[in-house]
Amino acid sequence: MRKRHLTYPISSRQSMAAVEEEKPIRFSSLFWNYFQFWPIILLSTLIGGVGSFLYLRYTSPKYSSAMKVLIRDETSSGQISEATVFEDLGLISRSGNIENEMEVLQSVNLMRNVVSNLGLQHRYIHIGSIRDVDVYGEAPFRIAGWQPADSLLNPWPDLIVSIRDTTGYAILFGGNRYKGRFGESCRLPVGTIRLMRRSGASIAAFGDDYRVIMRSTDAAAATLSAGLTVKSIGKRSTVLEVSLTDEVQERARDVLNELARVYDQSNLGEKNKIYVNTIVFIDERLEKLTAELSEVESEVERRKSGHSVFDLSLEAPLLREESRDYARSVSDAEIQLDIIRNIRSFLDKDPEHFDFIPSNVGINNLTLTGMLEQFNRLLLDRQKASSLLGSSNPQLTSMDDQLATLRTNIKRNMDGLERDLSSTRNILTSKGQALQNKLKGLPGHERALIEVQRQQSIKQNLYLYLLQKREEAELSRTVSVSNNKVVEPARPLGQVAPVRRNIWALGFGGGFMFPVLLISLLQALNTRVRNLDDIRRHTQVPLLGLINYDEGEKPVAVTGDSRTVISEMFRLIRANLQFIGSRQRIKTILVTSSVSGEGKSFVSLNLAITLALAGKRVLLLELDMRNPRIHRTLKLGRDADKGITRFLSDDQIDWHDLLRKSEVEQGLDIITCGLIPPNPSELLIGDRIEQLFREAAEFYDYIVVDSAPVGLVSDALLLNRLADTTLFVVRKDVTRLAHLEIIEEAASLDKLPRPHIVMNAVRRSFLGYGEGYLYGYGNYQAGEGRSGFKRLWKRLRGGRA
């Protein structure tokens, strides 16, 4: 082993800082620190993999389907406007129409119609041996009727239905079995249910069980709406992508297709409501005009059949023609007045309620026609907002105020128009009356006939006009299309959960990382020495050697014929002692530790035996006068007359008389402690101890001193003047990291001579990987048995293994 020269800093704190700066992280040591627990890590990883396998096997997969819907904008021609540029820059927000339609598509009200149309209120799940399967559209039966015993029952119960044969079944509920027949009602404690066998469904095997999850239409609609996702595919685009995730791919596809159909019908129905109201209004007027026109025609027929018509002079036809022109103008005015009065009657029918106003009825005033169309558009927007935002939203109140104001303006405009038309009609009537005065010379019967024919013409023209407008409204309602279009029908996107790759990665990764994190946490909380890196980081005192862990804990680990790992390690320490002192012979070896229980006496005894096996004369002094153990280890007994305390306290005693021969090795002599003195520190200060060391050094090659722990008492420090080198025993998983600072302080302040560390209780795996101290001990006699998981757990906790 190469000799190490150290220059100790002035203070312990400076020494520690220097050590921290000089010692980088050793990744190889870090790797082997975790590798020693590889059985636990491997087992946890396998458990994580098994967990992933079981999860994938017993978890029902979920699938996704998507469709694309185009939302048309009635106010746009489809061209990109200048506002689009500012919209991309974020200066102008996009119209709220797209956001509104997205909310409408996700509304529970719309989904309720889908659930009702497809019959999705209840779910039928086949109970399998491995996992349960949702049999959408394939269940051999369906719920034809359900009447709960309590109308407030919420949620509805889940039932287990067992198919007995093609005609009967049994329901398991509340631990009881209720038998029933298909098509007949079965009474349960919570209500009455009636099951029907599906037409064309064949039961392959009797005894199959099905779980029936019963839900109300609202609950089923809320569940489906929650799984619905609507998003726009771009900033400028008005195309929405609607997707749904479900355990059954066919059900997700059917729901989306039906949702598109219901959404289209809802939009089209709101749009056609204006035309329907117009048709109803015209039908009411046609019915009245038909009766009036019938009376006028009857009067014409009666007068023509009862009276003859005479030839008039040339002036009469001209007067009649002019009279007809005035009558035609009066008829037009009467038509406009009649339409205005009927629209006013329509508006005054229900002042507290807003309804669509017939707008396409032939009013010649463009201002009034524009106001009517604006009122209908605003009312349509209000109905859409009501279904989306709810009836109590402040925005609806604002729209109601706008509608009321607009209706007032319409009435005010109609009042002015009616006054103008009445004035025009009166003027035309007076002029027509003047012409009539000119025709006074005509026969009275012919004049009366003309009056009746004029009324007939007015009624007939009004009738034909309204009939034309009704056909136009009916045609508009028939050919009207929705503002929305399904660009791409629902298509399956495949399985979206669980993602097998992620589950496998989570299982194996979690199984691997859990023990690693647990080991890191426990070792981070551990304050004991675990490896050589701990020693290097906390002290600059050189390492003299390693002592293997002896599972049998034999006190004497070294004999003449032993070839175990631990015996070879003591021989290596003996060899390394030759390189201590820079050519100065090492004779007195002081063995100490920080606290009791670190193997100080074990190292002292076996080191002395190792030196004696080399043919050296060795004296082992048991100077741990507070807790002596060597005499108990060698079973020498505590002889008060042959103890070092007797020599130190009595000047008449010769230390030669205290020598006790070792039965382990002939070249080893031992002086035990004897009686435990009350003042060991005072005895070690005296001259007698110096005399003992001086005289023994002349007779023995080595003196091994087993002293008290330096971290507890000062006995070892009092022997500083007598020792040539000091061996600090550090026990793996026993010595605390804080105690290494005691060793560093003793070395930096020169409290003990030539300090070196001996690491005790090191396992063979620690020696064989990456440290470079000892190799190949597997061919020696077994010094360490196989370690099980109990030993691994103890090692993981940082305790003794």
CSV table of N, CA and C in Angstrom, one decimal, residues 131-272:
chain,number,residue,atom,x,y,z
A,131,ARG,N,-62.9,-9.4,-17.1
A,131,ARG,CA,-63.3,-8.1,-16.9
A,131,ARG,C,-64.7,-7.9,-17.5
A,132,ASP,N,-65.4,-6.9,-17.0
A,132,ASP,CA,-66.8,-6.7,-17.5
A,132,ASP,C,-66.7,-5.9,-18.8
A,133,VAL,N,-67.7,-6.2,-19.7
A,133,VAL,CA,-67.7,-5.6,-21.0
A,133,VAL,C,-69.0,-4.9,-21.3
A,134,ASP,N,-69.0,-3.7,-21.7
A,134,ASP,CA,-70.2,-3.0,-22.1
A,134,ASP,C,-70.7,-3.5,-23.4
A,135,VAL,N,-71.9,-4.1,-23.4
A,135,VAL,CA,-72.5,-4.7,-24.6
A,135,VAL,C,-73.5,-3.7,-25.2
A,136,TYR,N,-73.0,-2.6,-25.7
A,136,TYR,CA,-73.9,-1.6,-26.4
A,136,TYR,C,-74.5,-2.2,-27.6
A,137,GLY,N,-75.8,-2.3,-27.7
A,137,GLY,CA,-76.5,-2.8,-28.9
A,137,GLY,C,-76.5,-4.3,-29.0
A,138,GLU,N,-75.8,-5.0,-28.1
A,138,GLU,CA,-75.7,-6.5,-28.2
A,138,GLU,C,-76.3,-7.2,-27.0
A,139,ALA,N,-76.9,-6.5,-26.1
A,139,ALA,CA,-77.5,-7.1,-24.9
A,139,ALA,C,-78.8,-7.9,-25.4
A,140,PRO,N,-79.0,-9.0,-24.8
A,140,PRO,CA,-80.2,-9.8,-25.3
A,140,PRO,C,-81.5,-9.3,-24.8
A,141,PHE,N,-81.5,-8.2,-24.0
A,141,PHE,CA,-82.7,-7.7,-23.4
A,141,PHE,C,-82.6,-6.2,-23.3
A,142,ARG,N,-83.7,-5.5,-23.0
A,142,ARG,CA,-83.7,-4.1,-22.8
A,142,ARG,C,-84.8,-3.7,-21.8
A,143,ILE,N,-84.6,-2.6,-21.1
A,143,ILE,CA,-85.6,-2.1,-20.2
A,143,ILE,C,-86.7,-1.4,-20.9
A,144,ALA,N,-87.9,-2.0,-20.8
A,144,ALA,CA,-89.1,-1.4,-21.5
A,144,ALA,C,-89.9,-0.5,-20.6
A,145,GLY,N,-89.7,-0.6,-19.3
A,145,GLY,CA,-90.4,0.2,-18.4
A,145,GLY,C,-89.8,0.2,-17.1
A,146,TRP,N,-89.8,1.3,-16.4
A,146,TRP,CA,-89.3,1.4,-15.0
A,146,TRP,C,-90.0,2.5,-14.3
A,147,GLN,N,-90.6,2.1,-13.2
A,147,GLN,CA,-91.4,3.0,-12.3
A,147,GLN,C,-90.9,2.9,-10.9
A,148,PRO,N,-90.1,3.9,-10.5
A,148,PRO,CA,-89.5,3.8,-9.1
A,148,PRO,C,-90.6,3.9,-8.1
A,149,ALA,N,-90.4,3.2,-6.9
A,149,ALA,CA,-91.4,3.3,-5.9
A,149,ALA,C,-91.4,4.7,-5.3
A,150,ASP,N,-90.3,5.4,-5.3
A,150,ASP,CA,-90.2,6.8,-4.7
A,150,ASP,C,-89.8,7.7,-5.9
A,151,SER,N,-90.6,8.7,-6.2
A,151,SER,CA,-90.3,9.6,-7.3
A,151,SER,C,-89.1,10.4,-7.0
A,152,LEU,N,-88.7,10.5,-5.8
A,152,LEU,CA,-87.4,11.2,-5.4
A,152,LEU,C,-86.2,10.4,-5.4
A,153,LEU,N,-86.3,9.1,-5.8
A,153,LEU,CA,-85.2,8.2,-5.7
A,153,LEU,C,-84.1,8.7,-6.7
A,154,ASN,N,-82.9,8.9,-6.1
A,154,ASN,CA,-81.8,9.4,-6.9
A,154,ASN,C,-80.5,9.0,-6.1
A,155,PRO,N,-79.6,8.3,-6.7
A,155,PRO,CA,-79.7,7.8,-8.1
A,155,PRO,C,-80.5,6.5,-8.2
A,156,TRP,N,-80.8,6.2,-9.4
A,156,TRP,CA,-81.5,4.9,-9.6
A,156,TRP,C,-80.5,3.7,-9.3
A,157,PRO,N,-81.1,2.6,-8.8
A,157,PRO,CA,-80.2,1.5,-8.4
A,157,PRO,C,-79.6,0.8,-9.6
A,158,ASP,N,-78.5,0.1,-9.4
A,158,ASP,CA,-77.9,-0.8,-10.3
A,158,ASP,C,-78.4,-2.2,-10.0
A,159,LEU,N,-78.7,-3.0,-11.1
A,159,LEU,CA,-79.3,-4.3,-11.0
A,159,LEU,C,-78.4,-5.3,-11.6
A,160,ILE,N,-78.4,-6.6,-11.1
A,160,ILE,CA,-77.7,-7.7,-11.7
A,160,ILE,C,-78.8,-8.6,-12.3
A,161,VAL,N,-78.8,-8.8,-13.6
A,161,VAL,CA,-79.8,-9.6,-14.3
A,161,VAL,C,-79.1,-10.9,-14.8
A,162,SER,N,-79.7,-12.0,-14.3
A,162,SER,CA,-79.2,-13.3,-14.7
A,162,SER,C,-80.2,-13.9,-15.7
A,163,ILE,N,-79.7,-14.3,-16.9
A,163,ILE,CA,-80.6,-14.8,-17.9
A,163,ILE,C,-80.8,-16.3,-17.6
A,164,ARG,N,-82.0,-16.8,-17.4
A,164,ARG,CA,-82.2,-18.2,-17.1
A,164,ARG,C,-82.5,-19.0,-18.4
A,165,ASP,N,-83.3,-18.5,-19.2
A,165,ASP,CA,-83.6,-19.1,-20.5
A,165,ASP,C,-84.2,-18.0,-21.4
A,166,THR,N,-84.8,-18.4,-22.5
A,166,THR,CA,-85.2,-17.5,-23.5
A,166,THR,C,-86.5,-16.7,-23.1
A,167,THR,N,-87.1,-17.2,-22.0
A,167,THR,CA,-88.3,-16.5,-21.6
A,167,THR,C,-88.2,-15.9,-20.2
A,168,GLY,N,-87.3,-16.3,-19.4
A,168,GLY,CA,-87.2,-15.8,-18.0
A,168,GLY,C,-85.9,-15.3,-17.6
A,169,TYR,N,-85.9,-14.6,-16.5
A,169,TYR,CA,-84.7,-14.0,-16.0
A,169,TYR,C,-84.8,-13.9,-14.5
A,170,ALA,N,-83.7,-13.6,-13.8
A,170,ALA,CA,-83.7,-13.3,-12.4
A,170,ALA,C,-82.9,-12.1,-12.1
A,171,ILE,N,-83.4,-11.3,-11.2
A,171,ILE,CA,-82.7,-10.0,-10.8
A,171,ILE,C,-82.2,-10.2,-9.4
A,172,LEU,N,-80.9,-9.9,-9.2
A,172,LEU,CA,-80.3,-9.9,-7.9
A,172,LEU,C,-80.2,-8.5,-7.4
A,173,PHE,N,-80.9,-8.3,-6.2
A,173,PHE,CA,-80.9,-6.9,-5.7
A,173,PHE,C,-81.0,-7.1,-4.2
A,174,GLY,N,-80.1,-6.4,-3.4
A,174,GLY,CA,-80.2,-6.3,-2.0
A,174,GLY,C,-80.0,-7.7,-1.4
A,175,GLY,N,-79.3,-8.6,-2.0
A,175,GLY,CA,-79.1,-9.9,-1.5
A,175,GLY,C,-80.2,-10.9,-1.7
A,176,ASN,N,-81.2,-10.5,-2.4
A,176,ASN,CA,-82.4,-11.3,-2.7
A,176,ASN,C,-82.4,-11.5,-4.3
A,177,ARG,N,-83.2,-12.6,-4.6
A,177,ARG,CA,-83.3,-13.0,-6.0
A,177,ARG,C,-84.8,-12.9,-6.4
A,178,TYR,N,-85.1,-12.1,-7.5
A,178,TYR,CA,-86.4,-11.9,-7.9
A,178,TYR,C,-86.5,-12.4,-9.3
A,179,LYS,N,-87.4,-13.3,-9.5
A,179,LYS,CA,-87.6,-14.0,-10.8
A,179,LYS,C,-88.7,-13.2,-11.6
A,180,GLY,N,-88.5,-13.2,-12.9
A,180,GLY,CA,-89.4,-12.5,-13.8
A,180,GLY,C,-89.4,-13.1,-15.2
A,181,ARG,N,-90.4,-12.7,-16.0
A,181,ARG,CA,-90.5,-13.1,-17.4
A,181,ARG,C,-90.4,-11.9,-18.3
A,182,PHE,N,-89.8,-12.2,-19.5
A,182,PHE,CA,-89.7,-11.1,-20.5
A,182,PHE,C,-91.1,-10.6,-20.9
A,183,GLY,N,-91.3,-9.3,-20.9
A,183,GLY,CA,-92.6,-8.7,-21.3
A,183,GLY,C,-93.5,-8.5,-20.1
A,184,GLU,N,-93.2,-9.0,-18.9
A,184,GLU,CA,-94.1,-8.9,-17.8
A,184,GLU,C,-93.4,-8.0,-16.7
A,185,SER,N,-94.1,-7.4,-15.9
A,185,SER,CA,-93.6,-6.5,-14.9
A,185,SER,C,-93.0,-7.3,-13.7
A,186,CYS,N,-91.9,-6.9,-13.2
A,186,CYS,CA,-91.3,-7.5,-12.0
A,186,CYS,C,-91.2,-6.5,-10.9
A,187,ARG,N,-91.8,-6.8,-9.7
A,187,ARG,CA,-91.8,-5.8,-8.6
A,187,ARG,C,-90.5,-6.0,-7.8
A,188,LEU,N,-89.9,-4.9,-7.5
A,188,LEU,CA,-88.7,-4.9,-6.7
A,188,LEU,C,-89.0,-3.9,-5.5
A,189,PRO,N,-88.2,-4.0,-4.4
A,189,PRO,CA,-88.4,-3.1,-3.3
A,189,PRO,C,-88.3,-1.6,-3.7
A,190,VAL,N,-87.5,-1.3,-4.7
A,190,VAL,CA,-87.3,0.1,-5.1
A,190,VAL,C,-88.2,0.5,-6.3
A,191,GLY,N,-89.0,-0.4,-6.8
A,191,GLY,CA,-89.8,0.0,-8.0
A,191,GLY,C,-90.2,-1.2,-8.8
A,192,THR,N,-90.9,-0.9,-9.9
A,192,THR,CA,-91.3,-2.0,-10.8
A,192,THR,C,-90.6,-1.8,-12.1
A,193,ILE,N,-90.1,-3.0,-12.6
A,193,ILE,CA,-89.4,-3.0,-13.9
A,193,ILE,C,-89.9,-4.0,-14.8
A,194,ARG,N,-89.8,-3.7,-16.1
A,194,ARG,CA,-90.3,-4.6,-17.2
A,194,ARG,C,-89.2,-4.7,-18.2
A,195,LEU,N,-88.8,-6.0,-18.4
A,195,LEU,CA,-87.7,-6.3,-19.4
A,195,LEU,C,-88.3,-6.9,-20.6
A,196,MET,N,-87.7,-6.5,-21.8
A,196,MET,CA,-88.2,-7.1,-23.0
A,196,MET,C,-87.0,-7.7,-23.7
A,197,ARG,N,-87.2,-8.9,-24.3
A,197,ARG,CA,-86.1,-9.5,-25.0
A,197,ARG,C,-86.0,-8.9,-26.4
A,198,ARG,N,-84.8,-8.6,-26.8
A,198,ARG,CA,-84.6,-7.9,-28.1
A,198,ARG,C,-84.9,-8.8,-29.2
A,199,SER,N,-85.6,-8.3,-30.2
A,199,SER,CA,-86.0,-9.0,-31.4
A,199,SER,C,-84.7,-9.4,-32.1
A,200,GLY,N,-84.6,-10.7,-32.5
A,200,GLY,CA,-83.4,-11.2,-33.2
A,200,GLY,C,-82.3,-11.5,-32.3
A,201,ALA,N,-82.3,-11.3,-31.0
A,201,ALA,CA,-81.2,-11.6,-30.1
A,201,ALA,C,-81.3,-13.0,-29.7
A,202,SER,N,-80.2,-13.7,-29.8
A,202,SER,CA,-80.1,-15.1,-29.4
A,202,SER,C,-79.2,-15.3,-28.2
A,203,ILE,N,-79.6,-16.0,-27.2
A,203,ILE,CA,-78.9,-16.2,-26.0
A,203,ILE,C,-78.0,-17.5,-26.2
A,204,ALA,N,-76.7,-17.3,-26.4
A,204,ALA,CA,-75.8,-18.4,-26.6
A,204,ALA,C,-75.8,-19.4,-25.5
A,205,ALA,N,-75.7,-18.9,-24.3
A,205,ALA,CA,-75.6,-19.7,-23.1
A,205,ALA,C,-76.4,-19.1,-22.0
A,206,PHE,N,-77.2,-20.0,-21.3
A,206,PHE,CA,-78.0,-19.6,-20.2
A,206,PHE,C,-77.1,-19.4,-19.0
A,207,GLY,N,-77.5,-18.5,-18.1
A,207,GLY,CA,-76.8,-18.3,-16.9
A,207,GLY,C,-75.8,-17.1,-16.9
A,208,ASP,N,-75.8,-16.4,-18.1
A,208,ASP,CA,-75.0,-15.2,-18.2
A,208,ASP,C,-75.6,-14.1,-17.3
A,209,ASP,N,-74.7,-13.3,-16.7
A,209,ASP,CA,-75.1,-12.2,-15.8
A,209,ASP,C,-74.7,-10.9,-16.4
A,210,TYR,N,-75.7,-9.9,-16.2
A,210,TYR,CA,-75.5,-8.6,-16.8
A,210,TYR,C,-75.7,-7.6,-15.7
A,211,ARG,N,-74.9,-6.6,-15.6
A,211,ARG,CA,-75.1,-5.5,-14.7
A,211,ARG,C,-75.8,-4.4,-15.5
A,212,VAL,N,-76.9,-3.9,-15.0
A,212,VAL,CA,-77.7,-2.9,-15.6
A,212,VAL,C,-77.6,-1.6,-14.8
A,213,ILE,N,-77.0,-0.6,-15.4
A,213,ILE,CA,-76.9,0.7,-14.8
A,213,ILE,C,-78.0,1.6,-15.3
A,214,MET,N,-79.0,1.8,-14.4
A,214,MET,CA,-80.1,2.6,-14.8
A,214,MET,C,-79.9,4.1,-14.4
A,215,ARG,N,-80.2,5.0,-15.4
A,215,ARG,CA,-80.1,6.4,-15.2
A,215,ARG,C,-81.2,7.1,-15.8
A,216,SER,N,-81.5,8.3,-15.3
A,216,SER,CA,-82.5,9.1,-15.9
A,216,SER,C,-81.9,9.8,-17.2
A,217,THR,N,-82.8,10.3,-18.0
A,217,THR,CA,-82.3,10.9,-19.2
A,217,THR,C,-81.4,12.1,-18.9
A,218,ASP,N,-81.7,12.9,-17.9
A,218,ASP,CA,-80.9,14.0,-17.6
A,218,ASP,C,-79.5,13.6,-17.1
A,219,ALA,N,-79.5,12.5,-16.3
A,219,ALA,CA,-78.2,12.0,-15.8
A,219,ALA,C,-77.3,11.5,-16.9
A,220,ALA,N,-78.0,10.7,-17.8
A,220,ALA,CA,-77.2,10.2,-18.9
A,220,ALA,C,-76.7,11.3,-19.8
A,221,ALA,N,-77.5,12.3,-20.1
A,221,ALA,CA,-77.1,13.4,-20.9
A,221,ALA,C,-76.0,14.2,-20.3
A,222,ALA,N,-76.0,14.4,-19.0
A,222,ALA,CA,-75.0,15.1,-18.3
A,222,ALA,C,-73.6,14.3,-18.4
A,223,THR,N,-73.7,13.0,-18.3
A,223,THR,CA,-72.5,12.2,-18.4
A,223,THR,C,-71.9,12.3,-19.7
A,224,LEU,N,-72.7,12.1,-20.8
A,224,LEU,CA,-72.2,12.2,-22.1
A,224,LEU,C,-71.6,13.6,-22.5
A,225,SER,N,-72.3,14.6,-22.0
A,225,SER,CA,-71.9,16.0,-22.3
A,225,SER,C,-70.5,16.3,-21.6
A,226,ALA,N,-70.3,15.7,-20.4
A,226,ALA,CA,-69.0,15.9,-19.7
A,226,ALA,C,-67.9,15.3,-20.5
A,227,GLY,N,-68.1,14.2,-21.3
A,227,GLY,CA,-67.0,13.6,-22.0
A,227,GLY,C,-66.9,14.1,-23.4
A,228,LEU,N,-67.7,15.2,-23.7
A,228,LEU,CA,-67.7,15.8,-25.1
A,228,LEU,C,-66.6,16.9,-25.1
A,229,THR,N,-65.8,17.0,-26.2
A,229,THR,CA,-64.9,18.0,-26.4
A,229,THR,C,-65.1,18.7,-27.7
A,230,VAL,N,-65.2,20.1,-27.7
A,230,VAL,CA,-65.4,20.8,-28.9
A,230,VAL,C,-64.3,21.9,-28.9
A,231,LYS,N,-63.7,22.0,-30.1
A,231,LYS,CA,-62.6,22.9,-30.3
A,231,LYS,C,-62.6,23.4,-31.7
A,232,SER,N,-62.1,24.6,-31.9
A,232,SER,CA,-62.0,25.2,-33.2
A,232,SER,C,-60.6,24.8,-33.8
A,233,ILE,N,-60.6,24.5,-35.1
A,233,ILE,CA,-59.3,24.0,-35.7
A,233,ILE,C,-58.4,25.1,-36.1
A,234,GLY,N,-58.8,26.4,-36.0
A,234,GLY,CA,-57.9,27.5,-36.4
A,234,GLY,C,-58.5,28.8,-36.0
A,235,LYS,N,-57.7,29.8,-36.1
A,235,LYS,CA,-58.2,31.2,-35.8
A,235,LYS,C,-59.2,31.7,-36.8
A,236,ARG,N,-58.9,31.5,-38.0
A,236,ARG,CA,-59.8,32.0,-39.1
A,236,ARG,C,-60.9,31.1,-39.4
A,237,SER,N,-60.7,29.8,-39.1
A,237,SER,CA,-61.7,28.8,-39.5
A,237,SER,C,-62.9,28.8,-38.6
A,238,THR,N,-64.1,28.5,-39.2
A,238,THR,CA,-65.3,28.3,-38.5
A,238,THR,C,-65.7,26.9,-38.4
A,239,VAL,N,-64.7,26.0,-38.6
A,239,VAL,CA,-65.0,24.6,-38.5
A,239,VAL,C,-64.6,24.1,-37.1
A,240,LEU,N,-65.6,23.4,-36.5
A,240,LEU,CA,-65.4,22.9,-35.2
A,240,LEU,C,-65.1,21.4,-35.2
A,241,GLU,N,-64.2,20.9,-34.4
A,241,GLU,CA,-64.0,19.4,-34.2
A,241,GLU,C,-64.6,19.0,-32.9
A,242,VAL,N,-65.5,18.1,-33.0
A,242,VAL,CA,-66.3,17.5,-31.9
A,242,VAL,C,-65.8,16.1,-31.7
A,243,SER,N,-65.3,15.8,-30.5
A,243,SER,CA,-64.8,14.5,-30.2
A,243,SER,C,-65.5,14.0,-28.9
A,244,LEU,N,-65.6,12.7,-28.8
A,244,LEU,CA,-66.2,12.0,-27.6
A,244,LEU,C,-65.4,10.8,-27.3
A,245,THR,N,-65.2,10.6,-26.0
A,245,THR,CA,-64.4,9.4,-25.5
A,245,THR,C,-65.4,8.5,-24.8
A,246,ASP,N,-65.4,7.2,-25.1
A,246,ASP,CA,-66.3,6.2,-24.5
A,246,ASP,C,-65.7,4.9,-24.5
A,247,GLU,N,-66.2,4.0,-23.7
A,247,GLU,CA,-65.7,2.6,-23.6
A,247,GLU,C,-66.1,1.8,-24.8
A,248,VAL,N,-67.1,2.2,-25.5
A,248,VAL,CA,-67.6,1.5,-26.7
A,248,VAL,C,-67.4,2.5,-27.9
A,249,GLN,N,-66.6,2.1,-28.9
A,249,GLN,CA,-66.3,2.9,-30.0
A,249,GLN,C,-67.6,3.2,-30.8
A,250,GLU,N,-68.4,2.2,-31.0
A,250,GLU,CA,-69.6,2.4,-31.8
A,250,GLU,C,-70.6,3.3,-31.2
A,251,ARG,N,-70.7,3.3,-29.8
A,251,ARG,CA,-71.6,4.3,-29.2
A,251,ARG,C,-71.1,5.7,-29.3
A,252,ALA,N,-69.8,5.9,-29.2
A,252,ALA,CA,-69.2,7.3,-29.4
A,252,ALA,C,-69.5,7.8,-30.8
A,253,ARG,N,-69.4,6.9,-31.8
A,253,ARG,CA,-69.7,7.3,-33.2
A,253,ARG,C,-71.2,7.6,-33.4
A,254,ASP,N,-72.0,6.8,-32.8
A,254,ASP,CA,-73.5,7.0,-33.0
A,254,ASP,C,-73.9,8.3,-32.3
A,255,VAL,N,-73.4,8.5,-31.1
A,255,VAL,CA,-73.7,9.7,-30.4
A,255,VAL,C,-73.4,11.0,-31.2
A,256,LEU,N,-72.2,11.0,-31.7
A,256,LEU,CA,-71.7,12.2,-32.5
A,256,LEU,C,-72.6,12.4,-33.7
A,257,ASN,N,-72.9,11.3,-34.5
A,257,ASN,CA,-73.7,11.5,-35.7
A,257,ASN,C,-75.1,11.9,-35.3
A,258,GLU,N,-75.7,11.4,-34.2
A,258,GLU,CA,-77.0,11.8,-33.8
A,258,GLU,C,-77.0,13.3,-33.3
A,259,LEU,N,-75.9,13.6,-32.6
A,259,LEU,CA,-75.8,15.0,-32.1
A,259,LEU,C,-75.8,16.0,-33.3
A,260,ALA,N,-75.1,15.6,-34.4
A,260,ALA,CA,-75.0,16.5,-35.5
A,260,ALA,C,-76.4,16.6,-36.1
A,261,ARG,N,-77.2,15.5,-36.2
A,261,ARG,CA,-78.5,15.6,-36.7
A,261,ARG,C,-79.5,16.4,-35.9
A,262,VAL,N,-79.4,16.2,-34.5
A,262,VAL,CA,-80.3,17.0,-33.6
A,262,VAL,C,-79.9,18.5,-33.6
A,263,TYR,N,-78.6,18.7,-33.7
A,263,TYR,CA,-78.1,20.1,-33.7
A,263,TYR,C,-78.6,20.8,-35.0
A,264,ASP,N,-78.6,20.1,-36.1
A,264,ASP,CA,-79.0,20.7,-37.4
A,264,ASP,C,-80.5,20.9,-37.4
A,265,GLN,N,-81.3,20.0,-36.8
A,265,GLN,CA,-82.8,20.2,-36.7
A,265,GLN,C,-83.1,21.3,-35.8
A,266,SER,N,-82.4,21.4,-34.7
A,266,SER,CA,-82.7,22.5,-33.8
A,266,SER,C,-82.4,23.9,-34.4
A,267,ASN,N,-81.3,24.0,-35.1
A,267,ASN,CA,-81.0,25.2,-35.8
A,267,ASN,C,-82.0,25.6,-36.9
A,268,LEU,N,-82.4,24.5,-37.7
A,268,LEU,CA,-83.3,24.7,-38.7
A,268,LEU,C,-84.7,25.1,-38.2
A,269,GLY,N,-85.1,24.4,-37.1
A,269,GLY,CA,-86.4,24.7,-36.5
A,269,GLY,C,-86.6,26.1,-36.0
A,270,GLU,N,-85.5,26.7,-35.4
A,270,GLU,CA,-85.6,28.0,-35.0
A,270,GLU,C,-85.6,29.0,-36.2
A,271,LYS,N,-84.9,28.6,-37.2
A,271,LYS,CA,-84.9,29.5,-38.4
A,271,LYS,C,-86.3,29.5,-39.1
A,272,ASN,N,-87.0,28.4,-39.1
A,272,ASN,CA,-88.3,28.3,-39.8
A,272,ASN,C,-89.4,28.8,-39.0
